[in-house]
């Protein structure tokens, strides 16, 4: 009778443990890829067979509304937090925080001060807090210590590391003994060439073709590693690009005395910090300055931009019309292509494609917001989303099973205003994993107690004098 009980409890313990560990190893895999500055319509400029392969066997969203301002760091942080810039705190590539009295600059790679990033918690940290692992190949912000953590694996930013080397790292992490569940891969093109050539240049054709080849390489490597059919791959970008011209330059020196203000961020959204007592003078001068420049006091910034409730947003914002460039004067650097403009402009919109076991096949969706990606990622990873500005229900039709597993906080109501600051959510652990571990532990303990009792009983008649000595170490074990 006892040995039967023993066998049953042993089998139960083994089963529960295997379920627990398989829950961990069967943790869904998600790879998020960003090709910086890949405008939505680049897909149709030249043949892009690999992008079209993903569209045919996966999903595509035609218009993705990203966040204002349509710059690299603000938008990459939105992709991994689901928050508007005013909520995640990375409000520009170049910032000044008057409370911290600190500056942040992408141009100078002065971006490693944790405090700038800690108004939000990016998805790699939430994934890790839920007991999973993450790996990042150059994704903006992943080599910054945020809330005391880095991604489980990451590459310190170095733009000379090839795409192939970044892919190799991602594959290595996904196929290691303790595989990552979330991978983040970043590539600097076609943004760099888009700035230099302008998106309308015929020379952009080969640049886009090269990105398509790189995507082909990634697909090939994922297939080789037997990851292609088990991994959910999302290909997106941070923003588009618009054509600029020497004929469309707004020179601030023509309207403002340099002594009266500090230019925190330049173009196409000039972030202006007036010197003390100079606010009215600077504002009046700018407001009348140029027909293609719209000037806002911070509190007058349009609601749809969700871009006012943060101390890093400067008191005056001067926003150029599409294709116009703001310089102090023409001796400043000029770019033939730029982004950062109104996020309602199609030219600013990025691509969005996805392929994998969770996604439908050959499905095209008209529109989504880039803030919706974060709850989608949390859903795919089976982790609980922190408060965010997106909506899973907006993008659920991309998925094969439209009604997801119960994941209580994945659909947090969107924060409508920046004044509502997101709070840390304590419930960011994976329930399935914990239930498995707790159940497993209880059964193992019960099994050990039964085993010990059984051993003790079987020892009693044979070794009556050694009972105390034998039972003691066993109980400690
Ligand atoms: Zn960018």
Short mmCIF file of C-alpha atoms and ligand atoms in Angstrom, two decimals:
data_model
loop_
_atom_site.label_atom_id
_atom_site.label_comp_id
_atom_site.label_asym_id
_atom_site.label_seq_id
_atom_site.Cartn_x
_atom_site.Cartn_y
_atom_site.Cartn_z
CA UNK A 1 0.00 0.00 0.00
CA UNK A 2 2.73 2.42 1.04
CA UNK A 3 4.89 1.57 -1.95
CA UNK A 4 1.92 2.19 -4.26
CA UNK A 5 1.38 5.56 -2.61
CA UNK A 6 5.09 6.25 -2.96
CA UNK A 7 5.06 5.46 -6.67
CA UNK A 8 1.97 7.61 -7.29
CA UNK A 9 3.34 10.59 -5.41
CA UNK A 10 6.72 10.19 -7.14
CA UNK A 11 5.02 10.18 -10.54
CA UNK A 12 2.92 13.22 -9.60
CA UNK A 13 5.99 15.10 -8.45
CA UNK A 14 7.89 14.26 -11.63
CA UNK A 15 4.93 15.25 -13.80
CA UNK A 16 4.45 18.57 -12.02
CA UNK A 17 8.14 19.40 -12.20
CA UNK A 18 8.27 18.58 -15.91
CA UNK A 19 5.18 20.75 -16.52
CA UNK A 20 6.82 23.56 -14.56
CA UNK A 21 10.06 23.37 -16.52
CA UNK A 22 8.33 22.91 -19.85
CA UNK A 23 6.29 26.04 -19.06
CA UNK A 24 9.61 27.79 -18.87
CA UNK A 25 11.24 26.24 -21.94
CA UNK A 26 8.00 26.57 -23.95
CA UNK A 27 7.93 30.22 -23.07
CA UNK A 28 6.89 31.89 -26.34
CA UNK A 29 9.71 33.49 -28.32
CA UNK A 30 9.45 37.00 -29.71
CA UNK A 31 12.01 38.85 -31.83
CA UNK A 32 11.43 42.56 -32.37
CA UNK A 33 13.46 44.13 -35.18
CA UNK A 34 13.78 47.83 -35.99
CA UNK A 35 15.25 49.15 -39.22
CA UNK A 36 15.72 52.80 -38.29
CA UNK A 37 13.89 55.28 -40.51
CA UNK A 38 12.21 52.67 -42.75
CA UNK A 39 9.28 54.66 -44.15
CA UNK A 40 6.07 52.66 -44.74
CA UNK A 41 6.12 53.07 -48.54
CA UNK A 42 9.78 52.06 -49.04
CA UNK A 43 8.31 48.55 -49.36
CA UNK A 44 7.00 49.50 -52.80
CA UNK A 45 9.88 51.65 -54.10
CA UNK A 46 12.02 48.76 -55.32
CA UNK A 47 11.47 44.99 -55.26
CA UNK A 48 11.60 43.87 -51.62
CA UNK A 49 10.96 40.13 -51.94
CA UNK A 50 11.85 39.28 -48.35
CA UNK A 51 9.53 41.87 -46.87
CA UNK A 52 6.82 40.60 -49.22
CA UNK A 53 7.55 37.01 -48.16
CA UNK A 54 6.73 38.01 -44.58
CA UNK A 55 3.58 39.82 -45.74
CA UNK A 56 2.45 36.72 -47.66
CA UNK A 57 2.99 34.30 -44.78
CA UNK A 58 2.26 36.78 -42.01
CA UNK A 59 0.62 40.13 -41.37
CA UNK A 60 1.16 43.74 -42.41
CA UNK A 61 -0.19 47.02 -41.04
CA UNK A 62 -0.29 49.71 -43.72
CA UNK A 63 -0.30 52.88 -41.59
CA UNK A 64 1.29 52.95 -38.17
CA UNK A 65 0.82 56.22 -36.33
CA UNK A 66 3.92 56.68 -34.26
CA UNK A 67 4.33 59.23 -31.47
CA UNK A 68 5.25 62.88 -31.50
CA UNK A 69 8.00 63.83 -31.79
CA UNK A 70 8.83 61.45 -34.64
CA UNK A 71 12.46 61.03 -33.56
CA UNK A 72 14.54 57.92 -32.93
CA UNK A 73 14.86 57.70 -29.15
CA UNK A 74 11.33 58.82 -28.23
CA UNK A 75 9.81 56.31 -30.66
CA UNK A 76 12.06 53.38 -29.81
CA UNK A 77 11.19 53.86 -26.14
CA UNK A 78 7.49 53.94 -27.03
CA UNK A 79 7.80 50.61 -28.86
CA UNK A 80 9.07 48.95 -25.67
CA UNK A 81 6.87 50.78 -23.13
CA UNK A 82 3.62 51.60 -24.99
CA UNK A 83 3.79 55.14 -23.59
CA UNK A 84 3.63 58.59 -25.16
CA UNK A 85 6.82 60.62 -24.88
CA UNK A 86 5.38 62.82 -22.11
CA UNK A 87 4.83 59.64 -20.07
CA UNK A 88 8.07 57.73 -20.72
CA UNK A 89 10.26 60.80 -20.41
CA UNK A 90 12.45 60.38 -23.51
CA UNK A 91 10.84 63.42 -25.11
CA UNK A 92 13.56 64.08 -27.71
CA UNK A 93 16.97 62.97 -28.92
CA UNK A 94 18.34 66.11 -27.25
CA UNK A 95 16.88 67.09 -23.89
CA UNK A 96 17.41 69.26 -20.86
CA UNK A 97 15.79 68.40 -17.55
CA UNK A 98 15.49 71.55 -15.40
CA UNK A 99 14.69 69.53 -12.25
CA UNK A 100 17.72 67.25 -12.56
CA UNK A 101 19.69 70.10 -14.17
CA UNK A 102 21.05 67.55 -16.62
CA UNK A 103 21.27 67.22 -20.39
CA UNK A 104 20.82 64.25 -22.72
CA UNK A 105 22.16 64.20 -26.24
CA UNK A 106 22.05 61.52 -28.90
CA UNK A 107 24.47 63.49 -31.07
CA UNK A 108 27.13 63.34 -28.33
CA UNK A 109 26.04 59.81 -27.23
CA UNK A 110 25.45 61.38 -23.81
CA UNK A 111 22.51 59.05 -23.16
CA UNK A 112 23.73 56.81 -20.33
CA UNK A 113 22.27 58.70 -17.37
CA UNK A 114 19.74 56.23 -15.94
CA UNK A 115 17.52 58.97 -14.56
CA UNK A 116 16.40 59.99 -18.04
CA UNK A 117 15.06 56.49 -18.68
CA UNK A 118 13.45 55.69 -15.36
CA UNK A 119 10.09 57.40 -15.80
CA UNK A 120 9.15 54.12 -17.52
CA UNK A 121 10.06 50.44 -17.29
CA UNK A 122 10.90 48.86 -20.66
CA UNK A 123 9.60 45.44 -21.60
CA UNK A 124 12.93 43.63 -21.21
CA UNK A 125 12.91 44.43 -17.48
CA UNK A 126 9.27 43.36 -17.05
CA UNK A 127 10.08 40.15 -18.94
CA UNK A 128 13.00 39.45 -16.62
CA UNK A 129 11.00 40.24 -13.48
CA UNK A 130 8.50 37.62 -14.69
CA UNK A 131 11.28 35.02 -14.58
CA UNK A 132 12.26 35.06 -18.26
CA UNK A 133 15.35 36.28 -20.09
CA UNK A 134 15.90 38.94 -22.73
CA UNK A 135 18.66 39.70 -25.24
CA UNK A 136 19.30 42.95 -27.07
CA UNK A 137 21.52 43.69 -30.05
CA UNK A 138 22.01 47.48 -30.04
CA UNK A 139 18.37 48.41 -29.46
CA UNK A 140 18.36 52.04 -28.19
CA UNK A 141 18.51 52.13 -24.41
CA UNK A 142 19.37 48.47 -23.89
CA UNK A 143 22.92 49.23 -22.79
CA UNK A 144 21.68 51.71 -20.18
CA UNK A 145 21.14 50.57 -16.61
CA UNK A 146 17.42 51.17 -15.97
CA UNK A 147 15.95 50.61 -12.49
CA UNK A 148 19.17 48.79 -11.64
CA UNK A 149 18.97 46.30 -14.54
CA UNK A 150 20.31 45.60 -17.98
CA UNK A 151 18.85 43.05 -20.40
CA UNK A 152 20.01 39.51 -19.49
CA UNK A 153 22.25 39.68 -22.59
CA UNK A 154 23.12 42.84 -24.48
CA UNK A 155 25.73 44.38 -26.76
CA UNK A 156 27.20 47.76 -25.77
CA UNK A 157 26.30 50.17 -28.54
CA UNK A 158 28.81 50.21 -31.37
CA UNK A 159 27.64 51.19 -34.84
CA UNK A 160 30.58 49.41 -36.49
CA UNK A 161 29.25 45.96 -35.48
CA UNK A 162 27.80 44.37 -38.62
CA UNK A 163 24.18 43.30 -39.04
CA UNK A 164 25.37 39.71 -39.44
CA UNK A 165 27.21 39.81 -36.10
CA UNK A 166 24.13 41.22 -34.39
CA UNK A 167 21.99 38.43 -35.90
CA UNK A 168 24.55 35.83 -34.77
CA UNK A 169 24.24 37.05 -31.15
CA UNK A 170 20.45 37.00 -31.27
CA UNK A 171 20.46 33.41 -32.63
CA UNK A 172 23.01 32.36 -30.01
CA UNK A 173 20.80 33.71 -27.20
CA UNK A 174 17.62 32.13 -28.58
CA UNK A 175 19.30 28.71 -28.91
CA UNK A 176 21.35 28.66 -25.71
CA UNK A 177 20.65 26.28 -22.80
CA UNK A 178 18.67 29.03 -21.11
CA UNK A 179 17.08 30.58 -24.16
CA UNK A 180 15.85 34.14 -24.18
CA UNK A 181 12.13 34.66 -24.76
CA UNK A 182 12.51 38.25 -25.97
CA UNK A 183 15.07 39.41 -28.53
CA UNK A 184 15.54 43.02 -29.69
CA UNK A 185 17.53 43.78 -32.84
CA UNK A 186 18.35 47.23 -34.17
CA UNK A 187 19.92 48.40 -37.43
CA UNK A 188 20.84 52.03 -38.24
CA UNK A 189 19.71 51.99 -41.88
CA UNK A 190 17.95 53.22 -43.96
CA UNK A 191 17.90 56.24 -41.59
CA UNK A 192 21.51 57.36 -42.08
CA UNK A 193 21.32 57.29 -45.87
CA UNK A 194 17.82 58.78 -45.82
CA UNK A 195 19.21 61.83 -44.01
CA UNK A 196 22.14 62.15 -46.40
CA UNK A 197 20.38 61.53 -49.71
CA UNK A 198 16.81 62.52 -48.96
CA UNK A 199 14.06 59.91 -49.32
CA UNK A 200 13.14 61.05 -52.85
CA UNK A 201 16.63 60.36 -54.20
CA UNK A 202 16.82 57.48 -56.70
CA UNK A 203 19.95 56.43 -54.79
CA UNK A 204 17.68 55.30 -51.96
CA UNK A 205 16.66 52.31 -54.14
CA UNK A 206 19.89 50.36 -53.52
CA UNK A 207 19.76 51.30 -49.81
CA UNK A 208 16.28 49.77 -49.50
CA UNK A 209 17.38 46.71 -51.52
CA UNK A 210 20.25 46.23 -49.10
CA UNK A 211 17.84 46.23 -46.13
CA UNK A 212 15.75 43.62 -47.96
CA UNK A 213 18.90 41.46 -48.34
CA UNK A 214 19.60 41.85 -44.64
CA UNK A 215 16.07 40.74 -43.81
CA UNK A 216 16.61 37.76 -46.13
CA UNK A 217 19.77 36.91 -44.20
CA UNK A 218 17.88 37.09 -40.89
CA UNK A 219 15.13 34.78 -42.23
CA UNK A 220 17.76 32.33 -43.52
CA UNK A 221 19.58 32.24 -40.18
CA UNK A 222 16.32 31.78 -38.23
CA UNK A 223 15.40 28.86 -40.49
CA UNK A 224 18.85 27.33 -40.09
CA UNK A 225 18.51 27.55 -36.30
CA UNK A 226 15.02 25.96 -36.52
CA UNK A 227 13.51 29.09 -35.02
CA UNK A 228 11.53 30.30 -38.03
CA UNK A 229 8.33 28.41 -37.26
CA UNK A 230 8.42 28.76 -33.49
CA UNK A 231 9.34 32.40 -33.09
CA UNK A 232 7.10 35.44 -33.47
CA UNK A 233 9.04 37.93 -35.57
CA UNK A 234 8.00 41.59 -35.72
CA UNK A 235 9.66 43.93 -38.20
CA UNK A 236 9.07 47.61 -37.59
CA UNK A 237 10.72 50.98 -37.42
CA UNK A 238 10.67 54.19 -35.40
CA UNK A 239 9.68 56.76 -38.04
CA UNK A 240 9.74 57.61 -41.73
CA UNK A 241 11.61 60.39 -43.53
CA UNK A 242 10.68 63.45 -45.56
CA UNK A 243 12.51 65.30 -48.33
CA UNK A 244 14.08 68.61 -47.31
CA UNK A 245 15.52 71.35 -49.52
CA UNK A 246 17.91 74.30 -49.28
CA UNK A 247 14.89 76.32 -50.44
CA UNK A 248 12.96 75.47 -47.28
CA UNK A 249 15.10 76.72 -44.41
CA UNK A 250 13.91 78.78 -41.44
CA UNK A 251 16.81 80.67 -39.85
CA UNK A 252 16.21 81.51 -36.19
CA UNK A 253 18.97 84.14 -36.18
CA UNK A 254 16.79 86.28 -38.42
CA UNK A 255 14.17 86.58 -35.68
CA UNK A 256 15.83 85.95 -32.31
CA UNK A 257 18.78 87.30 -30.36
CA UNK A 258 20.92 84.29 -29.36
CA UNK A 259 21.46 85.85 -25.96
CA UNK A 260 17.77 85.55 -25.17
CA UNK A 261 17.35 81.77 -25.30
CA UNK A 262 18.94 78.32 -25.29
CA UNK A 263 18.17 76.00 -28.20
CA UNK A 264 17.75 72.57 -26.59
CA UNK A 265 16.56 70.68 -29.68
CA UNK A 266 16.80 72.06 -33.18
CA UNK A 267 14.83 70.69 -36.11
CA UNK A 268 12.09 70.18 -37.16
CA UNK A 269 10.85 70.85 -33.61
CA UNK A 270 12.86 73.64 -32.01
CA UNK A 271 12.72 73.28 -28.22
CA UNK A 272 13.37 76.75 -26.86
CA UNK A 273 14.27 77.67 -23.31
CA UNK A 274 14.03 81.49 -22.99
CA UNK A 275 16.42 83.25 -20.61
CA UNK A 276 14.84 84.56 -17.45
CA UNK A 277 12.50 87.48 -18.18
CA UNK A 278 12.72 86.92 -21.95
CA UNK A 279 9.80 84.55 -22.45
CA UNK A 280 7.34 87.09 -23.94
CA UNK A 281 9.95 88.71 -26.16
CA UNK A 282 11.10 85.36 -27.59
CA UNK A 283 7.57 84.04 -28.01
CA UNK A 284 6.27 87.18 -29.76
CA UNK A 285 9.24 87.32 -32.12
CA UNK A 286 8.87 83.66 -33.09
CA UNK A 287 5.08 83.60 -33.34
CA UNK A 288 5.19 86.10 -36.21
CA UNK A 289 8.42 84.82 -37.72
CA UNK A 290 7.63 82.48 -40.61
CA UNK A 291 4.49 81.13 -42.34
CA UNK A 292 5.86 77.56 -42.22
CA UNK A 293 6.67 77.66 -38.51
CA UNK A 294 3.97 77.09 -35.88
CA UNK A 295 4.90 78.28 -32.42
CA UNK A 296 3.31 76.93 -29.24
CA UNK A 297 3.59 77.81 -25.61
CA UNK A 298 4.06 74.48 -23.84
CA UNK A 299 0.54 74.52 -22.40
CA UNK A 300 -0.93 75.14 -25.88
CA UNK A 301 0.62 72.11 -27.57
CA UNK A 302 -2.21 70.18 -29.32
CA UNK A 303 -3.71 67.43 -27.17
CA UNK A 304 -3.32 64.83 -29.93
CA UNK A 305 0.47 65.05 -29.60
CA UNK A 306 0.39 64.08 -25.89
CA UNK A 307 3.41 66.28 -25.55
CA UNK A 308 3.21 68.75 -22.71
CA UNK A 309 3.09 67.05 -19.30
CA UNK A 310 6.78 66.63 -18.72
CA UNK A 311 9.41 69.00 -17.34
CA UNK A 312 11.78 68.01 -20.18
CA UNK A 313 9.44 69.65 -22.69
CA UNK A 314 10.64 73.23 -23.01
CA UNK A 315 8.47 76.36 -22.49
CA UNK A 316 8.31 77.20 -26.22
CA UNK A 317 8.01 74.74 -29.09
CA UNK A 318 8.45 75.86 -32.71
CA UNK A 319 7.32 73.17 -35.17
CA UNK A 320 8.27 73.33 -38.86
CA UNK A 321 5.91 72.27 -41.65
CA UNK A 322 6.65 69.06 -43.52
CA UNK A 323 9.94 69.35 -45.42
CA UNK A 324 11.03 72.60 -43.75
CA UNK A 325 14.26 72.78 -41.81
CA UNK A 326 15.01 74.95 -38.75
CA UNK A 327 18.58 76.22 -38.42
CA UNK A 328 20.09 79.07 -36.46
CA UNK A 329 21.65 80.12 -39.74
CA UNK A 330 22.74 78.50 -42.95
CA UNK A 331 26.21 77.70 -41.61
CA UNK A 332 24.62 74.97 -39.42
CA UNK A 333 24.47 71.40 -40.75
CA UNK A 334 21.71 70.79 -43.24
CA UNK A 335 20.15 67.41 -44.03
CA UNK A 336 18.43 66.44 -47.28
CA UNK A 337 16.12 64.11 -45.39
CA UNK A 338 14.65 64.54 -41.92
CA UNK A 339 11.98 63.35 -39.49
CA UNK A 340 10.55 64.58 -36.23
CA UNK A 341 7.53 66.30 -37.82
CA UNK A 342 3.83 65.94 -36.98
CA UNK A 343 3.04 62.25 -36.46
CA UNK A 344 -0.17 62.64 -38.49
CA UNK A 345 1.94 62.95 -41.67
CA UNK A 346 2.16 59.69 -43.66
CA UNK A 347 5.80 60.51 -44.47
CA UNK A 348 6.59 60.02 -40.78
CA UNK A 349 5.03 56.57 -40.57
CA UNK A 350 7.10 53.39 -40.22
CA UNK A 351 6.52 49.82 -41.42
CA UNK A 352 4.92 47.00 -39.43
CA UNK A 353 5.11 43.35 -40.48
CA UNK A 354 4.95 40.18 -38.42
CA UNK A 355 5.30 36.44 -38.90
CA UNK A 356 5.07 33.49 -36.55
CA UNK A 357 2.84 30.93 -34.85
CA UNK A 358 0.69 33.62 -33.21
CA UNK A 359 0.04 35.62 -36.38
CA UNK A 360 -2.46 35.19 -39.17
CA UNK A 361 -1.24 34.55 -42.71
CA UNK A 362 -1.54 36.89 -45.68
CA UNK A 363 -3.49 39.42 -43.62
CA UNK A 364 -3.36 43.18 -44.12
CA UNK A 365 -4.66 45.65 -41.58
CA UNK A 366 -5.24 49.31 -42.36
CA UNK A 367 -3.97 51.10 -39.25
CA UNK A 368 -2.63 50.89 -35.72
CA UNK A 369 -0.81 53.07 -33.22
CA UNK A 370 2.77 52.33 -32.31
CA UNK A 371 1.69 52.35 -28.65
CA UNK A 372 -0.35 49.20 -29.39
CA UNK A 373 2.80 47.17 -30.00
CA UNK A 374 3.68 47.01 -26.29
CA UNK A 375 0.47 45.27 -25.11
CA UNK A 376 0.79 42.97 -28.14
CA UNK A 377 4.35 42.05 -27.11
CA UNK A 378 3.25 41.43 -23.51
CA UNK A 379 0.43 39.23 -24.78
CA UNK A 380 2.81 37.24 -27.00
CA UNK A 381 5.28 36.82 -24.11
CA UNK A 382 2.48 35.97 -21.68
CA UNK A 383 3.59 38.63 -19.23
CA UNK A 384 1.53 41.29 -17.52
CA UNK A 385 1.72 44.70 -19.13
CA UNK A 386 2.43 47.77 -17.05
CA UNK A 387 0.09 50.77 -17.54
CA UNK A 388 0.46 52.08 -21.07
CA UNK A 389 -1.18 54.26 -23.74
CA UNK A 390 -1.91 51.50 -26.26
CA UNK A 391 -4.64 48.93 -26.67
CA UNK A 392 -4.37 45.20 -27.33
CA UNK A 393 -7.89 45.16 -28.76
CA UNK A 394 -6.71 47.50 -31.55
CA UNK A 395 -4.33 44.83 -32.85
CA UNK A 396 -5.94 41.58 -31.74
CA UNK A 397 -7.15 40.88 -35.28
CA UNK A 398 -3.52 40.30 -36.30
CA UNK A 399 -3.55 37.14 -34.20
CA UNK A 400 -4.74 33.66 -35.08
CA UNK A 401 -6.58 33.28 -31.78
CA UNK A 402 -8.34 36.61 -31.33
CA UNK A 403 -9.30 36.07 -27.69
CA UNK A 404 -6.08 35.77 -25.77
CA UNK A 405 -5.26 33.75 -22.70
CA UNK A 406 -6.38 35.38 -19.50
CA UNK A 407 -3.73 37.95 -18.87
CA UNK A 408 -5.45 40.31 -16.50
CA UNK A 409 -3.59 43.55 -17.02
CA UNK A 410 -2.67 43.29 -20.69
CA UNK A 411 -5.53 45.56 -21.61
CA UNK A 412 -4.91 48.38 -19.20
CA UNK A 413 -7.19 51.29 -20.07
CA UNK A 414 -5.20 53.83 -22.05
CA UNK A 415 -3.89 56.83 -20.15
CA UNK A 416 -5.62 59.69 -21.89
CA UNK A 417 -3.58 62.52 -20.46
CA UNK A 418 0.01 62.98 -19.58
CA UNK A 419 -0.98 64.24 -16.16
CA UNK A 420 -1.79 60.64 -15.23
CA UNK A 421 1.63 59.29 -14.56
CA UNK A 422 1.96 55.55 -14.98
CA UNK A 423 2.76 53.63 -11.84
CA UNK A 424 4.82 50.53 -11.43
CA UNK A 425 2.60 47.50 -11.46
CA UNK A 426 3.57 44.98 -8.83
CA UNK A 427 1.77 42.10 -10.51
CA UNK A 428 4.27 41.56 -13.23
CA UNK A 429 5.08 37.92 -12.52
CA UNK A 430 3.98 35.06 -14.73
CA UNK A 431 1.10 33.31 -13.00
CA UNK A 432 1.51 30.00 -14.81
CA UNK A 433 5.14 29.75 -13.74
CA UNK A 434 4.35 30.47 -10.11
CA UNK A 435 1.41 28.11 -9.92
CA UNK A 436 3.64 25.43 -11.44
CA UNK A 437 6.49 26.07 -9.03
CA UNK A 438 4.23 26.20 -5.94
CA UNK A 439 2.31 23.06 -6.90
CA UNK A 440 5.57 21.29 -7.74
CA UNK A 441 7.14 22.26 -4.41
CA UNK A 442 4.11 21.10 -2.40
CA UNK A 443 4.04 17.72 -4.15
CA UNK A 444 7.79 17.26 -3.79
CA UNK A 445 7.56 18.03 -0.05
CA UNK A 446 4.64 15.61 0.40
CA UNK A 447 6.60 12.99 -1.56
CA UNK A 448 9.69 13.47 0.64
CA UNK A 449 7.63 13.21 3.85
CA UNK A 450 5.97 10.00 2.64
CA UNK A 451 9.36 8.64 1.55
CA UNK A 452 11.02 9.48 4.86
CA UNK A 453 8.14 7.98 6.86
CA UNK A 454 8.30 4.86 4.71
CA UNK A 455 12.06 4.54 5.17
CA UNK A 456 11.81 5.11 8.89
CA UNK A 457 9.10 2.48 9.24
CA UNK A 458 11.02 -0.04 7.16
CA UNK A 459 14.13 0.56 9.31
CA UNK A 460 12.36 0.17 12.68
CA UNK A 461 12.32 -3.61 13.08
CA UNK A 462 15.84 -4.18 11.71
CA UNK A 463 17.70 -1.35 13.33
CA UNK A 464 15.87 -0.32 16.48
CA UNK A 465 18.98 1.17 18.09
CA UNK A 466 19.95 3.39 15.14
CA UNK A 467 16.59 5.03 14.66
CA UNK A 468 17.62 8.41 16.01
CA UNK A 469 20.87 8.60 14.04
CA UNK A 470 19.33 7.55 10.74
CA UNK A 471 16.19 9.61 10.90
CA UNK A 472 18.02 12.76 11.84
CA UNK A 473 20.16 13.17 8.72
CA UNK A 474 17.28 12.07 6.54
CA UNK A 475 15.06 14.75 7.95
CA UNK A 476 17.70 17.36 7.36
CA UNK A 477 18.18 16.32 3.76
ZN1 LIG B 1 15.42 56.87 -36.20
#
